[in-house]
XYZ file of C-alpha atoms in Angstrom:
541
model
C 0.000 0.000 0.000
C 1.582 3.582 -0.521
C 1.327 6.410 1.197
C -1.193 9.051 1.578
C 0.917 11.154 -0.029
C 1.275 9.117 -2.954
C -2.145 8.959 -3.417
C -3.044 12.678 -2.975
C -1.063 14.079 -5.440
C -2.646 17.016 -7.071
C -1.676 16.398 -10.418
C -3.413 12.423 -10.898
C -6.939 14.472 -9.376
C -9.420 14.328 -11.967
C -11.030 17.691 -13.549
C -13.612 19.165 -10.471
C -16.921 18.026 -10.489
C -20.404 19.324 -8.403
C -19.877 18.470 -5.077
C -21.737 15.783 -3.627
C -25.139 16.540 -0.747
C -23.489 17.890 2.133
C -23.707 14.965 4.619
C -22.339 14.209 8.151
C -19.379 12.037 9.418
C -18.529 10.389 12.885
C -15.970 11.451 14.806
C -12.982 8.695 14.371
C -9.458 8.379 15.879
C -8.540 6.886 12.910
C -6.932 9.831 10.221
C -6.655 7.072 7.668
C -10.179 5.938 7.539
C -11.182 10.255 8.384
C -8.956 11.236 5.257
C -10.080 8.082 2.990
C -13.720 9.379 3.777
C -13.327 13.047 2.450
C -10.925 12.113 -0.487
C -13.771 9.647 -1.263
C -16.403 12.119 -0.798
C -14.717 14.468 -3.478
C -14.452 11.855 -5.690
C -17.321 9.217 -5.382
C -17.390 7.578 -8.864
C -14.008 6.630 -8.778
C -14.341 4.289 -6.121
C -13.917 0.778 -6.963
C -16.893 -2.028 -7.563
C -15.460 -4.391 -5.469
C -18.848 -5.075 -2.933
C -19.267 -2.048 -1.409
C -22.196 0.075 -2.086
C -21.659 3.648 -2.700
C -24.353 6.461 -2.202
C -26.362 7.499 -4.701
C -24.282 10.829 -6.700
C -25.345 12.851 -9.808
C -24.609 11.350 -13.009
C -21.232 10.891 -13.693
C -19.170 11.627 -17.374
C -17.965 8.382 -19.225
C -15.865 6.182 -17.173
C -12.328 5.131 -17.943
C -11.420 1.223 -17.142
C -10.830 0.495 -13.735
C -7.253 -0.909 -14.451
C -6.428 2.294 -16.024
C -8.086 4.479 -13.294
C -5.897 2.368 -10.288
C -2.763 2.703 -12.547
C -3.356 6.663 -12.918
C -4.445 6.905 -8.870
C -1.229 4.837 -8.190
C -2.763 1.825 -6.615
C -1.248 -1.693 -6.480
C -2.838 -4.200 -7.447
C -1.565 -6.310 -4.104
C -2.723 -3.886 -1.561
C -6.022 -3.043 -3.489
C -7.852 -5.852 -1.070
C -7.059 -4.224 1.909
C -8.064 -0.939 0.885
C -11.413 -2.355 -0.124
C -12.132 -3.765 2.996
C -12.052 -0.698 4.949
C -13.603 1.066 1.792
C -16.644 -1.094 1.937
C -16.847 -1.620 5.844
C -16.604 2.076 5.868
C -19.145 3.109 3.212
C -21.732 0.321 4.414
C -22.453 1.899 7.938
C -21.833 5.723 6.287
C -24.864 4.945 3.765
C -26.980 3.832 6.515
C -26.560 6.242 8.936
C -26.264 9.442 6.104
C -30.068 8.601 4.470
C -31.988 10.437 7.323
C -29.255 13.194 7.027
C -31.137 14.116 3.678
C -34.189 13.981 4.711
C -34.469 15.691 7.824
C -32.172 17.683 10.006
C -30.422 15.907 12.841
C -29.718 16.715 16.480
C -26.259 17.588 17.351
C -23.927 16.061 20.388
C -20.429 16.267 20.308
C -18.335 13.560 18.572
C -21.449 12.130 16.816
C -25.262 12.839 15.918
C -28.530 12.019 17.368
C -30.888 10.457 15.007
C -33.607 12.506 13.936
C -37.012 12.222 15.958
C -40.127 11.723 13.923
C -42.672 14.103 13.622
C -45.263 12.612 11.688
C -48.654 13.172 12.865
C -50.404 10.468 14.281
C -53.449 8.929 12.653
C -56.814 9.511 14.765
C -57.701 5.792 15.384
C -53.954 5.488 16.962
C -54.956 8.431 18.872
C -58.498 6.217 19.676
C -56.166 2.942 20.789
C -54.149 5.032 22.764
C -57.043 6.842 24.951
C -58.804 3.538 25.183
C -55.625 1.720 26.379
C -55.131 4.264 29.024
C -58.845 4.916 30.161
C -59.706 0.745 29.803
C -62.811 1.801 28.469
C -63.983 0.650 25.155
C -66.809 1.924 22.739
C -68.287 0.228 19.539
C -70.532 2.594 18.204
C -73.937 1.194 16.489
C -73.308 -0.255 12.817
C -74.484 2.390 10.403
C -77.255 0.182 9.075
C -78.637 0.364 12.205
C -78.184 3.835 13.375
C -81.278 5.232 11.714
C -82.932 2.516 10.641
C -86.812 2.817 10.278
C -86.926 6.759 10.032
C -89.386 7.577 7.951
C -88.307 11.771 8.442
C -84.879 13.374 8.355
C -84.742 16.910 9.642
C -82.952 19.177 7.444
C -81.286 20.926 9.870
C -78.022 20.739 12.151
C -79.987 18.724 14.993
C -79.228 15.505 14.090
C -75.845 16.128 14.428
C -76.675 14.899 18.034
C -76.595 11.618 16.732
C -72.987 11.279 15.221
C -70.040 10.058 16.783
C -67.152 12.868 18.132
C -64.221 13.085 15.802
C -61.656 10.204 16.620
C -59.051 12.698 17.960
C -61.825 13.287 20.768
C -62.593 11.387 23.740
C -65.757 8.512 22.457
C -69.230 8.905 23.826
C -69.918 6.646 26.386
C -73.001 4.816 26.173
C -75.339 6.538 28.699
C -74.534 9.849 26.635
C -75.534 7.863 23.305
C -78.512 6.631 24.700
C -79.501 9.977 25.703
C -78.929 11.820 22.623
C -80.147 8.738 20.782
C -83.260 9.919 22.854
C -83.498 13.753 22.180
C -82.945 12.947 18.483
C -86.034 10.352 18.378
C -88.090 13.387 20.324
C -86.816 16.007 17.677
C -88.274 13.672 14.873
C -90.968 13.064 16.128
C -92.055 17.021 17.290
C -90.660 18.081 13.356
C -93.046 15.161 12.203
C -95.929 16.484 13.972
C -95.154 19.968 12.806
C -95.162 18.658 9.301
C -98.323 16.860 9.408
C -100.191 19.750 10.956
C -99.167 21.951 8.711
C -99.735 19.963 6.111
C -103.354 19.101 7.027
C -103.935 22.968 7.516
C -103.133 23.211 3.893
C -105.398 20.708 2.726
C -107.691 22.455 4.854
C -107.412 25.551 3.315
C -107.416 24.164 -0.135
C -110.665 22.439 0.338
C -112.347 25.385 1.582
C -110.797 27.485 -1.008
C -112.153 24.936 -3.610
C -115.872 25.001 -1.963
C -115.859 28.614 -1.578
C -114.940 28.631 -5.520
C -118.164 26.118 -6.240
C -120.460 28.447 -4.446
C -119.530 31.837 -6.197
C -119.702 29.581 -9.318
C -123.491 28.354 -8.616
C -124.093 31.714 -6.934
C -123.003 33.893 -9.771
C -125.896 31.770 -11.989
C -128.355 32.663 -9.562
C -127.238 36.459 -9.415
C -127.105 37.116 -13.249
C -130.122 34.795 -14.138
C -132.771 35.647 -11.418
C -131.522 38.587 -8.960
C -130.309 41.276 -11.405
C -133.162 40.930 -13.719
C -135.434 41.230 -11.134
C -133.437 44.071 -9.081
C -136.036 45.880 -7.319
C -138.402 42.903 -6.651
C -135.874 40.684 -4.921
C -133.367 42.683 -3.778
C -134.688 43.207 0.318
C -135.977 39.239 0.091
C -134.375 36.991 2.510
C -132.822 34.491 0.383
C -131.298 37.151 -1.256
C -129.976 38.771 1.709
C -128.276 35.617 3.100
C -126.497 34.870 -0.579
C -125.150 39.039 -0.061
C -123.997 38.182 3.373
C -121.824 34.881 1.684
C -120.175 37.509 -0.644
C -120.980 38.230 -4.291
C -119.387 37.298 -7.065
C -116.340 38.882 -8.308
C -117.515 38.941 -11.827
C -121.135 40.759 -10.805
C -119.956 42.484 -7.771
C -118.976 45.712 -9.790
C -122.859 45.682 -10.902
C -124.709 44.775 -7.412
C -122.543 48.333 -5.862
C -123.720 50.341 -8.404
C -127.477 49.372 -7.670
C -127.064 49.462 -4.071
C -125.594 52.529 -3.777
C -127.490 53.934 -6.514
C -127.247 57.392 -8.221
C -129.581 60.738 -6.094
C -126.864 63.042 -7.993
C -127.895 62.367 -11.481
C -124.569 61.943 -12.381
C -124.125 60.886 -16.164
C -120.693 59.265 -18.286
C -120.757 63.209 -19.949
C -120.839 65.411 -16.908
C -117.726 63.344 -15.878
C -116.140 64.025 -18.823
C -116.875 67.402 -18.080
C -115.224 67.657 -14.988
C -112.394 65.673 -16.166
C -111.369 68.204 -18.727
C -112.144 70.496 -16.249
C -109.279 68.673 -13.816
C -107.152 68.334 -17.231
C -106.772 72.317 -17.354
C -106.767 72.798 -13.454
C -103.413 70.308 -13.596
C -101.825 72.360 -16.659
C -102.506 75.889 -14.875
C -101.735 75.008 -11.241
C -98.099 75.824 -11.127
C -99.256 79.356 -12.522
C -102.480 80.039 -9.634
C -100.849 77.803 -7.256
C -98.812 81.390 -5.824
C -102.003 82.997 -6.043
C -104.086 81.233 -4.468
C -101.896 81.113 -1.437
C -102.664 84.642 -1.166
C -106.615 84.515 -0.756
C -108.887 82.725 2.586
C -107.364 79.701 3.043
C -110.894 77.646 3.874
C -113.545 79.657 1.632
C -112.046 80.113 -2.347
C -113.164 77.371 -4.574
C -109.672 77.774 -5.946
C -107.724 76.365 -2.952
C -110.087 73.266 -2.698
C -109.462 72.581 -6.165
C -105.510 72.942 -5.830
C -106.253 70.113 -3.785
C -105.661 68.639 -7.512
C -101.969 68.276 -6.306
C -102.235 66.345 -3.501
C -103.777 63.845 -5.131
C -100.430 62.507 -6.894
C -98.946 62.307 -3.281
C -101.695 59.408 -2.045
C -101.853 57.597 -5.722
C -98.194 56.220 -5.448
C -99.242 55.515 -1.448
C -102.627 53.243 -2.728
C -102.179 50.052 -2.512
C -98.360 49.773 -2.973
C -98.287 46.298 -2.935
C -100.644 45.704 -6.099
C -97.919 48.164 -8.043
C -100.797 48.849 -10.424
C -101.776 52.224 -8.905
C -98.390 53.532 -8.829
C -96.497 55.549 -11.779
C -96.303 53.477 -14.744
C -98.957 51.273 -13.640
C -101.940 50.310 -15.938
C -104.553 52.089 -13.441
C -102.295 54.993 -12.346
C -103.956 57.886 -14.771
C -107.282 55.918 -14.527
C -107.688 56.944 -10.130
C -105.807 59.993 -10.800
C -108.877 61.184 -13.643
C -111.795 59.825 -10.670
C -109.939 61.907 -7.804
C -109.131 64.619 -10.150
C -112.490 64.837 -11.680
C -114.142 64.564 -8.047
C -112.276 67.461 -6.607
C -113.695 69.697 -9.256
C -117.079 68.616 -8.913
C -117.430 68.841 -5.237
C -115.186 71.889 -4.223
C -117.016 71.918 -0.891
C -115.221 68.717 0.004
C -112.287 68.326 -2.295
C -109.393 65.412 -1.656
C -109.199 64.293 1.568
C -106.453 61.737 2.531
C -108.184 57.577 2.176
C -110.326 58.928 -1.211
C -107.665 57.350 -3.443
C -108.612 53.711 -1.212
C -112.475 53.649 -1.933
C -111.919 55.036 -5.701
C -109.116 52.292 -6.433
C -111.469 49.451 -4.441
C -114.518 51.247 -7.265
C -112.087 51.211 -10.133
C -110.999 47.459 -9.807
C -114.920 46.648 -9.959
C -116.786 48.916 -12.202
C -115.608 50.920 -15.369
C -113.918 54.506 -15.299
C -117.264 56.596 -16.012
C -119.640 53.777 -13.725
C -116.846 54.132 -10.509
C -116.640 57.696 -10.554
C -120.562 58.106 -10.603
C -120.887 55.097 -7.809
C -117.507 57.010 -5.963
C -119.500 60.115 -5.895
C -122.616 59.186 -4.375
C -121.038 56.772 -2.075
C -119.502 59.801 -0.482
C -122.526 61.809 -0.594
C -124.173 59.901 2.005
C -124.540 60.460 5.671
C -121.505 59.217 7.252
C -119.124 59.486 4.866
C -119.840 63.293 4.574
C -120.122 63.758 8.111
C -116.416 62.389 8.104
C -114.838 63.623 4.630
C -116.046 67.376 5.588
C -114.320 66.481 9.374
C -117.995 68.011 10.858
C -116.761 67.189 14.526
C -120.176 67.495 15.949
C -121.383 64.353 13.540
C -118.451 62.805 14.187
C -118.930 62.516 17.609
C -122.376 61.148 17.551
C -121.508 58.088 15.472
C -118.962 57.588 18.049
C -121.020 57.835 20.996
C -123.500 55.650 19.283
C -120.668 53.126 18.482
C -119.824 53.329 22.269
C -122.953 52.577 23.100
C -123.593 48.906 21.475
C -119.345 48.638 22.379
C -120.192 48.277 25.911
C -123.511 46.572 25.039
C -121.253 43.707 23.419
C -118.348 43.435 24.627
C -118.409 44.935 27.844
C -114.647 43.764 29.710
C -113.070 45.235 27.111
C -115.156 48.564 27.182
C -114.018 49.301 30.689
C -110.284 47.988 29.842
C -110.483 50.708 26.980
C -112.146 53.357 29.609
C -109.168 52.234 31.494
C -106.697 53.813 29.780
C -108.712 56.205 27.950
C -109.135 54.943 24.465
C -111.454 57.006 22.656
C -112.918 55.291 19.555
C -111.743 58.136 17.593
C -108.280 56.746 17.478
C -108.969 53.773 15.421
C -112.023 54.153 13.435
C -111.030 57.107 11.700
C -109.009 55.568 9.495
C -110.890 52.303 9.054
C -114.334 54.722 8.385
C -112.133 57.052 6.536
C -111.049 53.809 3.559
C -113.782 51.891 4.450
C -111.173 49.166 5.797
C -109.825 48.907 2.789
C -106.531 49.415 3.907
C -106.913 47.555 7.047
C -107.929 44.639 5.791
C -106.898 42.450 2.784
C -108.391 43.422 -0.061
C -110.739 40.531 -1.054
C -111.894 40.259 2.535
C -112.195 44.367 2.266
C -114.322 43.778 -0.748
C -116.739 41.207 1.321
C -117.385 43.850 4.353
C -117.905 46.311 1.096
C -120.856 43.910 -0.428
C -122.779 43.838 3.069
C -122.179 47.547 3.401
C -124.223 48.355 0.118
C -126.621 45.984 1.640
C -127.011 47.329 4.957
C -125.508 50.716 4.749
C -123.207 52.852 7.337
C -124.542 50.486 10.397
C -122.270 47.483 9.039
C -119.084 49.970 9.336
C -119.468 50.247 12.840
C -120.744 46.506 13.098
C -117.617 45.035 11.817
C -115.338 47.752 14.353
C -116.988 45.774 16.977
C -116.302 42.500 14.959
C -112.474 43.134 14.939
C -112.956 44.300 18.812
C -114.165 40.906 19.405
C -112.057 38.792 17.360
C -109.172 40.014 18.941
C -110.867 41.127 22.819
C -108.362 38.135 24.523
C -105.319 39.754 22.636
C -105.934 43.487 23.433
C -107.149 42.865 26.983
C -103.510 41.838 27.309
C -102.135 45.082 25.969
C -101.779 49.033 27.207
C -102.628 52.170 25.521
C -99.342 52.468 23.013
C -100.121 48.231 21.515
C -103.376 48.259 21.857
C -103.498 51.766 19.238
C -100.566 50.059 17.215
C -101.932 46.846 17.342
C -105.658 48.206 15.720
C -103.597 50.393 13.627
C -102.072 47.811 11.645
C -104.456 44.802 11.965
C -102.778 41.263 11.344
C -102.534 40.346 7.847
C -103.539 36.175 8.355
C -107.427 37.881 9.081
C -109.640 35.543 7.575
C -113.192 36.012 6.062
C -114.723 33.560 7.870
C -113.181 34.441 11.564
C -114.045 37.871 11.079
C -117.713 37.298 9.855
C -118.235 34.520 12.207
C -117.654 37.596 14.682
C -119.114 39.972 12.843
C -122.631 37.674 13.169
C -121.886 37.690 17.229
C -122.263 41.193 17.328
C -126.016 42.746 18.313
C -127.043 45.321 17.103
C -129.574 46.406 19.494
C -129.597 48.499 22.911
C -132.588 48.185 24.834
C -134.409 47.199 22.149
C -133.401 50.071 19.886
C -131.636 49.730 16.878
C -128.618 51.528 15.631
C -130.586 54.020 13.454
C -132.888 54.791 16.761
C -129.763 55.010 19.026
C -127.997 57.512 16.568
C -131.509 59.574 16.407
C -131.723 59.893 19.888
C -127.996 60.868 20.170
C -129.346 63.390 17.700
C -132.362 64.884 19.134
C -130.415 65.177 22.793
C -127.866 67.243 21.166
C -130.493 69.239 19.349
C -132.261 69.911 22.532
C -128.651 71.025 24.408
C -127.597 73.220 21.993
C -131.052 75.062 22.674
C -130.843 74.966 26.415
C -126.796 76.258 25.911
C -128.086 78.999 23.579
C -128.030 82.434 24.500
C -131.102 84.267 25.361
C -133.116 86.658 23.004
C -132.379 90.671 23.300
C -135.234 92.375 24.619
């Protein structure tokens, strides 16, 4: 064997070539096998074949022969066994102990290296074995089969998460805590179930009465155009044809039974509503000019300043019925209430618009044709009541509602004195139902049903159906203070139904002391008469 020197002579090294992966060594005494490690390292492909196993290097260039390579490295061939032993000894244990080297980085001690500790994250059923090896408690969760087998329902919703089993990286149910939520999940089933089957027989409910109240317009609207209409004045006060008005009429000959009913003492004809129309037509082009001077005359007396009323009218159209969106700009009926308000305001300057017109002329419009509503719109508000209110006479006002309290405390008397209570004057709720003749209280077909029995039975039914609501809601607002129980009547509850309301409606007397409502009102009447005579001052002498 020669010497190290002989070996490491600069001029036999091969051209350089891209170092090898940085690896790590041990620690030897022995500078042979230390120096044969690094001169190895620098030169990997050169070692020789001869059973040891070198590391894995980058591709080398073309190798010479290996007798040519010893004879140009200046090794013998008599010592080349010896140098292969410790070569592959060597090498053997290096490639063993270098492969985690490359993969991870190692701890560090002095004269050596601590294998690197493994990080790997540990898969959740090991995580399972090992909390069930410590704890001794085991837990075999139902098969899946069986888990929810025979459920008929599945709630959509995160409930049933109840049922599952924890992830595995937490600590197992144990079985009383299965059982239990086993339990609550069978009893949140069951109440959704129920739920879903009542609701579901409520719909079929209201589909079947839907689909019998559709039968009995259908054989009622024969009877209506055949016999009743033809026949107006003859059959209109009988009895049978009183209790087919109280059922409702007909959509499609509704428009025509109003118009009868309320009938026509103005004489009002499709050409004098033309008239006023074009009247209304001129009044909208010239208003921005008389607008400034009408500001300057009496405020409550000109005939000019209840006809500028003409511009108030656009403020309630777009506020009519918003939800419909047929009333509002660009809707088909839009112009068509904003002609019948217009037109009215010129013919009845005493009165003019008043805020809950546009309600009663849209409910006419949807029923009757443009010239027929505004002549049925006109005498509607011509009678009694509805002038007593539209003109704001206080004195008449007050009389329908001291006759109202009257047959209030006649009907429904607990809540009379819980309305005393707090003193709840009728005055803050009927106004505006008397005002739209409920028509924006209630929906609008059930609005249109109080409507048909108000033709029939005139400005008595108003204050009848006050006292219905009243009663069909008494345990609710006996409940309530002043603020809910004025908020609450305000804005009545939108799931009202016809046949709640009229089934209430039909509870409600109409007599005091065996005096009807037109007696009560008249004695209301003549009592004031008499105190405004025995309040009046006495005659100059």
């Amino acid at each position: 064997v020669q010497t190290c020197g002989d070996r490491a002579q600069p001029a036999a090294l091969p051209p350089a070539l891209p170092p090898a992966p940085l690896g790590f060594t041990d620690v030897n005494l022995n500078s042979r096998n230390t120096y044969e490690v690094s001169r190895r390292r620098s030169a990997p492909e050169h070692l020789p074949h001869g059973g040891g196993t070198a590391p894995a290097a980058p591709a080398p260039p073309p190798q010479e022969p290996p007798e040519r390579a010893r004879h140009r490295l200046g090794i013998a061939g008599a010592g080349s066994s010896f140098a292969e032993f410790f070569t592959r000894n060597f090498f053997t244990k290096r490639t063993k102990e270098l492969k985690p080297a490359v993969q991870s980085a190692p701890g560090w001690k002095l004269f050596g290296k601590v294998p690197p500790r493994e990080n790997l994250p540990k898969d959740s059923k090991i995580i399972q074995q090992e909390y069930e090896a410590r704890t001794g408690r085991m837990y075999k969760p139902p098969a899946p089969s069986a888990r929810r087998k025979n459920i008929e329902f599945e709630p959509l919703s995160t409930t049933a998460l109840i049922l599952e089993d924890r992830p595995a990286n937490l600590p197992a149910k144990s079985v009383e805590e299965a059982l239990r939520h086993r339990q609550e999940y069978d009893e949140m089933v069951a109440e959704a179930k129920k739920r879903e089957i009542k609701e579901a027989h409520k719909r079929k409910k209201i589909m079947r009465e839907r689909f019998k109240q559709e039968e009995n317009i259908a054989s009622a609207m024969v009877i209506w155009v055949n016999e009743i209409l033809p026949n107006w004045e003859g059959m209109r006060a009988t009895r049978r044809v009183r209790e087919l008005w109280w059922q409702g009429l007909p959509p499609s000959v509704r428009g025509k039974v109003w118009s009868l009913a309320v009938g026509n003492e103005l004489n009002i004809t499709p050409e004098l509503y033309e008239i006023f129309l074009s009247r209304a037509k001129e009044r909208w082009k010239s208003f921005s000019e008389t607008s400034s001077e009408n500001d300057t005359e009496d405020a409550g007396a000109s005939v000019a300043d209840r006809e500028a009323s003409l511009e108030l009218i656009k403020l309630d159209i777009s506020r009519t019925f918003p939800s419909l969106y047929i009333f509002q700009k660009g809707g088909p009926y839009h112009d068509l209430l904003h002609s019948v308000l217009g037109a009215y305001t010129c013919y009845r300057p005493d009165v003019g618009y008043v805020q809950g017109m546009s309600f009663i002329a849209a409910v006419l419009i949807l029923n009757l044709e443009e010239a027929d509503a505004f002549i049925a719109f006109a005498n509607l508000l011509n009678k009694p009541c509805q002038l007593a209110f539209f003109r704001v006479d206080h004195s008449m006002m007050l009389k329908y509602f001291a006759a109202f309290e009257v047959f209030f405390e006649e009907n429904l008397p607990k809540l009379f004195l819980h309305f005393k209570s707090y003193s709840l004057t009728p005055d803050i709720y009927l106004i505006d139902w008397i005002f739209t003749l409920y028509s924006k209280s209630l929906p609008l077909d059930l609005a249109c049903r109080v409507w048909d029995v108000f033709c029939r039975d005139g400005e008595e039914f108003l204050f009848r159906t006050g006292l219905g609501i009243l009663r069909l809601y008494e345990d609710i607002l006996l409940q309530m203070d002043f603020i809910h129980i004025a908020q609450f009547l305000t804005k009545l509850p939108e799931d009202i139904t016809s046949e709640k309301l009229f089934s209430c409606i039909a509870a409600i007397q109409m007599q005091n002391s065996n005096k009807k409502w037109a007696q009560v009102f008249a004695s209301l009447m003549k009592d004031n008469k008499e105190g405004d005579k025995n309040h009046s001052p006495a005659p100059k002498n």
